[in-house]
Amino acid sequence: MPTTKTDLQPVFEKLRGILKKYEKHLTVVTDKPGEYYVDAGYSEQWKKNVCFGVAKVQKNYVSFHLMAVYGCPALLDGFSPELKKRMQGKSCFNFASVDPALFQELAALTKAGFEVYKKQGWV
């Protein structure tokens, strides 16, 4: 049976929760059903605010974009091959169901990404 957007709601809520922990340090760009997007501060290098992360319901999965991984791929060192298998591109992870172990790893990766952004002065 195909996955429906209703089936994906618990996945979205868990992934949104990972990003939401950092909300007081970030700017919420979008917070609506099926999409949560947060920016960090301004980057002089890119002359714009830097995206921190996005959780978004797609057709058959929920995508979780963590932009710190794009700029600092070494953040993935030490994380499980199972989490890395969820990657699509350089900074996006896709999930069709709640996976507590992988979500715990993703939360740790998000925390590490937040620390990188702090060192850059973006948060």
PDB file of C-alpha atoms in Angstrom:
ATOM      1  CA  MET A   1       0.000   0.000   0.000  1.00  0.00           C
ATOM      2  CA  PRO A   2       1.449   3.406  -0.936  1.00  0.00           C
ATOM      3  CA  THR A   3       2.419   5.958   1.691  1.00  0.00           C
ATOM      4  CA  THR A   4      -0.026   8.834   2.158  1.00  0.00           C
ATOM      5  CA  LYS A   5       0.575  12.338   3.476  1.00  0.00           C
ATOM      6  CA  THR A   6      -1.427  11.345   6.569  1.00  0.00           C
ATOM      7  CA  ASP A   7       1.012   8.470   7.184  1.00  0.00           C
ATOM      8  CA  LEU A   8       3.860  10.961   6.920  1.00  0.00           C
ATOM      9  CA  GLN A   9       2.519  13.396   9.550  1.00  0.00           C
ATOM     10  CA  PRO A  10       4.184  11.637  12.523  1.00  0.00           C
ATOM     11  CA  VAL A  11       7.471  11.575  10.589  1.00  0.00           C
ATOM     12  CA  PHE A  12       7.180  15.280   9.834  1.00  0.00           C
ATOM     13  CA  GLU A  13       6.369  16.135  13.462  1.00  0.00           C
ATOM     14  CA  LYS A  14       9.434  14.263  14.747  1.00  0.00           C
ATOM     15  CA  LEU A  15      11.754  15.869  12.196  1.00  0.00           C
ATOM     16  CA  ARG A  16      10.235  19.303  12.800  1.00  0.00           C
ATOM     17  CA  GLY A  17      10.880  18.765  16.503  1.00  0.00           C
ATOM     18  CA  ILE A  18      14.583  18.211  15.876  1.00  0.00           C
ATOM     19  CA  LEU A  19      14.851  21.633  14.222  1.00  0.00           C
ATOM     20  CA  LYS A  20      12.423  23.341  16.584  1.00  0.00           C
ATOM     21  CA  LYS A  21      14.829  22.839  19.512  1.00  0.00           C
ATOM     22  CA  TYR A  22      16.973  25.586  17.982  1.00  0.00           C
ATOM     23  CA  GLU A  23      14.123  27.925  17.071  1.00  0.00           C
ATOM     24  CA  LYS A  24      14.941  30.558  19.704  1.00  0.00           C
ATOM     25  CA  HIS A  25      18.343  31.071  18.053  1.00  0.00           C
ATOM     26  CA  LEU A  26      17.044  31.033  14.467  1.00  0.00           C
ATOM     27  CA  THR A  27      14.505  32.790  12.269  1.00  0.00           C
ATOM     28  CA  VAL A  28      11.405  30.800  11.386  1.00  0.00           C
ATOM     29  CA  VAL A  29      10.775  31.382   7.680  1.00  0.00           C
ATOM     30  CA  THR A  30       7.926  28.894   7.274  1.00  0.00           C
ATOM     31  CA  ASP A  31       5.892  27.019   9.858  1.00  0.00           C
ATOM     32  CA  LYS A  32       2.832  25.526   8.212  1.00  0.00           C
ATOM     33  CA  PRO A  33       1.369  22.039   7.915  1.00  0.00           C
ATOM     34  CA  GLY A  34       3.907  19.899   6.115  1.00  0.00           C
ATOM     35  CA  GLU A  35       6.740  22.451   6.047  1.00  0.00           C
ATOM     36  CA  TYR A  36       9.057  23.929   8.658  1.00  0.00           C
ATOM     37  CA  TYR A  37      11.975  26.121   7.516  1.00  0.00           C
ATOM     38  CA  VAL A  38      14.494  27.969   9.700  1.00  0.00           C
ATOM     39  CA  ASP A  39      17.267  30.371   8.755  1.00  0.00           C
ATOM     40  CA  ALA A  40      20.362  31.280  10.699  1.00  0.00           C
ATOM     41  CA  GLY A  41      21.914  34.731  10.575  1.00  0.00           C
ATOM     42  CA  TYR A  42      23.390  36.791   7.822  1.00  0.00           C
ATOM     43  CA  SER A  43      26.485  35.604   5.966  1.00  0.00           C
ATOM     44  CA  GLU A  44      28.762  38.345   4.689  1.00  0.00           C
ATOM     45  CA  GLN A  45      30.294  35.804   2.310  1.00  0.00           C
ATOM     46  CA  TRP A  46      26.970  35.015   0.591  1.00  0.00           C
ATOM     47  CA  LYS A  47      25.282  38.364   1.291  1.00  0.00           C
ATOM     48  CA  LYS A  48      22.129  36.730   2.629  1.00  0.00           C
ATOM     49  CA  ASN A  49      20.732  34.799   5.572  1.00  0.00           C
ATOM     50  CA  VAL A  50      21.939  31.222   5.700  1.00  0.00           C
ATOM     51  CA  CYS A  51      19.435  28.368   5.748  1.00  0.00           C
ATOM     52  CA  PHE A  52      19.832  26.145   8.787  1.00  0.00           C
ATOM     53  CA  GLY A  53      17.276  23.438   8.073  1.00  0.00           C
ATOM     54  CA  VAL A  54      13.981  22.388   6.556  1.00  0.00           C
ATOM     55  CA  ALA A  55      11.538  19.554   7.225  1.00  0.00           C
ATOM     56  CA  LYS A  56       9.049  19.118   4.405  1.00  0.00           C
ATOM     57  CA  VAL A  57       6.421  16.530   3.484  1.00  0.00           C
ATOM     58  CA  GLN A  58       6.916  15.318  -0.067  1.00  0.00           C
ATOM     59  CA  LYS A  59       4.765  12.851  -2.001  1.00  0.00           C
ATOM     60  CA  ASN A  60       6.149   9.612  -0.498  1.00  0.00           C
ATOM     61  CA  TYR A  61       8.544  10.758   2.230  1.00  0.00           C
ATOM     62  CA  VAL A  62       9.554  13.619   4.469  1.00  0.00           C
ATOM     63  CA  SER A  63      12.736  15.431   3.562  1.00  0.00           C
ATOM     64  CA  PHE A  64      15.053  16.862   6.208  1.00  0.00           C
ATOM     65  CA  HIS A  65      17.579  19.368   4.902  1.00  0.00           C
ATOM     66  CA  LEU A  66      20.501  20.198   7.182  1.00  0.00           C
ATOM     67  CA  MET A  67      22.609  22.764   5.408  1.00  0.00           C
ATOM     68  CA  ALA A  68      25.571  22.513   7.774  1.00  0.00           C
ATOM     69  CA  VAL A  69      26.300  19.102   6.243  1.00  0.00           C
ATOM     70  CA  TYR A  70      26.557  20.719   2.807  1.00  0.00           C
ATOM     71  CA  GLY A  71      29.166  23.203   3.994  1.00  0.00           C
ATOM     72  CA  CYS A  72      30.951  20.829   6.343  1.00  0.00           C
ATOM     73  CA  PRO A  73      30.628  17.210   5.118  1.00  0.00           C
ATOM     74  CA  ALA A  74      33.062  16.079   7.824  1.00  0.00           C
ATOM     75  CA  LEU A  75      30.120  16.390  10.231  1.00  0.00           C
ATOM     76  CA  LEU A  76      28.989  12.994   8.917  1.00  0.00           C
ATOM     77  CA  ASP A  77      32.175  11.290  10.132  1.00  0.00           C
ATOM     78  CA  GLY A  78      31.288   8.732  12.769  1.00  0.00           C
ATOM     79  CA  PHE A  79      27.604   8.529  11.915  1.00  0.00           C
ATOM     80  CA  SER A  80      26.030   5.229  10.895  1.00  0.00           C
ATOM     81  CA  PRO A  81      25.911   3.933   7.338  1.00  0.00           C
ATOM     82  CA  GLU A  82      22.136   3.586   7.870  1.00  0.00           C
ATOM     83  CA  LEU A  83      21.773   7.330   8.354  1.00  0.00           C
ATOM     84  CA  LYS A  84      24.028   8.056   5.403  1.00  0.00           C
ATOM     85  CA  LYS A  85      21.863   5.762   3.237  1.00  0.00           C
ATOM     86  CA  ARG A  86      18.971   8.143   3.876  1.00  0.00           C
ATOM     87  CA  MET A  87      20.871  10.942   2.156  1.00  0.00           C
ATOM     88  CA  GLN A  88      19.708  12.367  -1.138  1.00  0.00           C
ATOM     89  CA  GLY A  89      22.244  14.859  -2.433  1.00  0.00           C
ATOM     90  CA  LYS A  90      24.677  16.591  -0.108  1.00  0.00           C
ATOM     91  CA  SER A  91      22.446  17.783   2.716  1.00  0.00           C
ATOM     92  CA  CYS A  92      19.056  16.074   2.497  1.00  0.00           C
ATOM     93  CA  PHE A  93      17.820  13.014   4.377  1.00  0.00           C
ATOM     94  CA  ASN A  94      14.563  11.262   3.423  1.00  0.00           C
ATOM     95  CA  PHE A  95      12.287   9.272   5.733  1.00  0.00           C
ATOM     96  CA  ALA A  96       8.996   7.481   5.065  1.00  0.00           C
ATOM     97  CA  SER A  97       8.532   6.269   8.645  1.00  0.00           C
ATOM     98  CA  VAL A  98       9.605   7.154  12.160  1.00  0.00           C
ATOM     99  CA  ASP A  99      12.929   5.544  13.025  1.00  0.00           C
ATOM    100  CA  PRO A 100      13.859   6.430  16.629  1.00  0.00           C
ATOM    101  CA  ALA A 101      17.495   5.337  16.364  1.00  0.00           C
ATOM    102  CA  LEU A 102      18.121   7.261  13.143  1.00  0.00           C
ATOM    103  CA  PHE A 103      16.216  10.284  14.435  1.00  0.00           C
ATOM    104  CA  GLN A 104      18.425  10.267  17.534  1.00  0.00           C
ATOM    105  CA  GLU A 105      21.498  10.272  15.276  1.00  0.00           C
ATOM    106  CA  LEU A 106      19.991  13.028  13.169  1.00  0.00           C
ATOM    107  CA  ALA A 107      19.362  15.087  16.312  1.00  0.00           C
ATOM    108  CA  ALA A 108      23.046  14.698  17.272  1.00  0.00           C
ATOM    109  CA  LEU A 109      24.083  15.685  13.753  1.00  0.00           C
ATOM    110  CA  THR A 110      21.798  18.729  13.926  1.00  0.00           C
ATOM    111  CA  LYS A 111      23.380  19.742  17.229  1.00  0.00           C
ATOM    112  CA  ALA A 112      26.848  19.440  15.673  1.00  0.00           C
ATOM    113  CA  GLY A 113      25.660  21.516  12.714  1.00  0.00           C
ATOM    114  CA  PHE A 114      24.336  24.170  15.085  1.00  0.00           C
ATOM    115  CA  GLU A 115      27.759  24.345  16.741  1.00  0.00           C
ATOM    116  CA  VAL A 116      29.390  24.875  13.329  1.00  0.00           C
ATOM    117  CA  TYR A 117      26.980  27.725  12.638  1.00  0.00           C
ATOM    118  CA  LYS A 118      27.811  29.247  16.043  1.00  0.00           C
ATOM    119  CA  LYS A 119      31.525  29.169  15.201  1.00  0.00           C
ATOM    120  CA  GLN A 120      30.748  30.928  11.917  1.00  0.00           C
ATOM    121  CA  GLY A 121      28.871  33.612  13.850  1.00  0.00           C
ATOM    122  CA  TRP A 122      25.567  32.889  12.136  1.00  0.00           C
ATOM    123  CA  VAL A 123      23.705  32.121  15.380  1.00  0.00           C
TER     124      VAL A 123
END
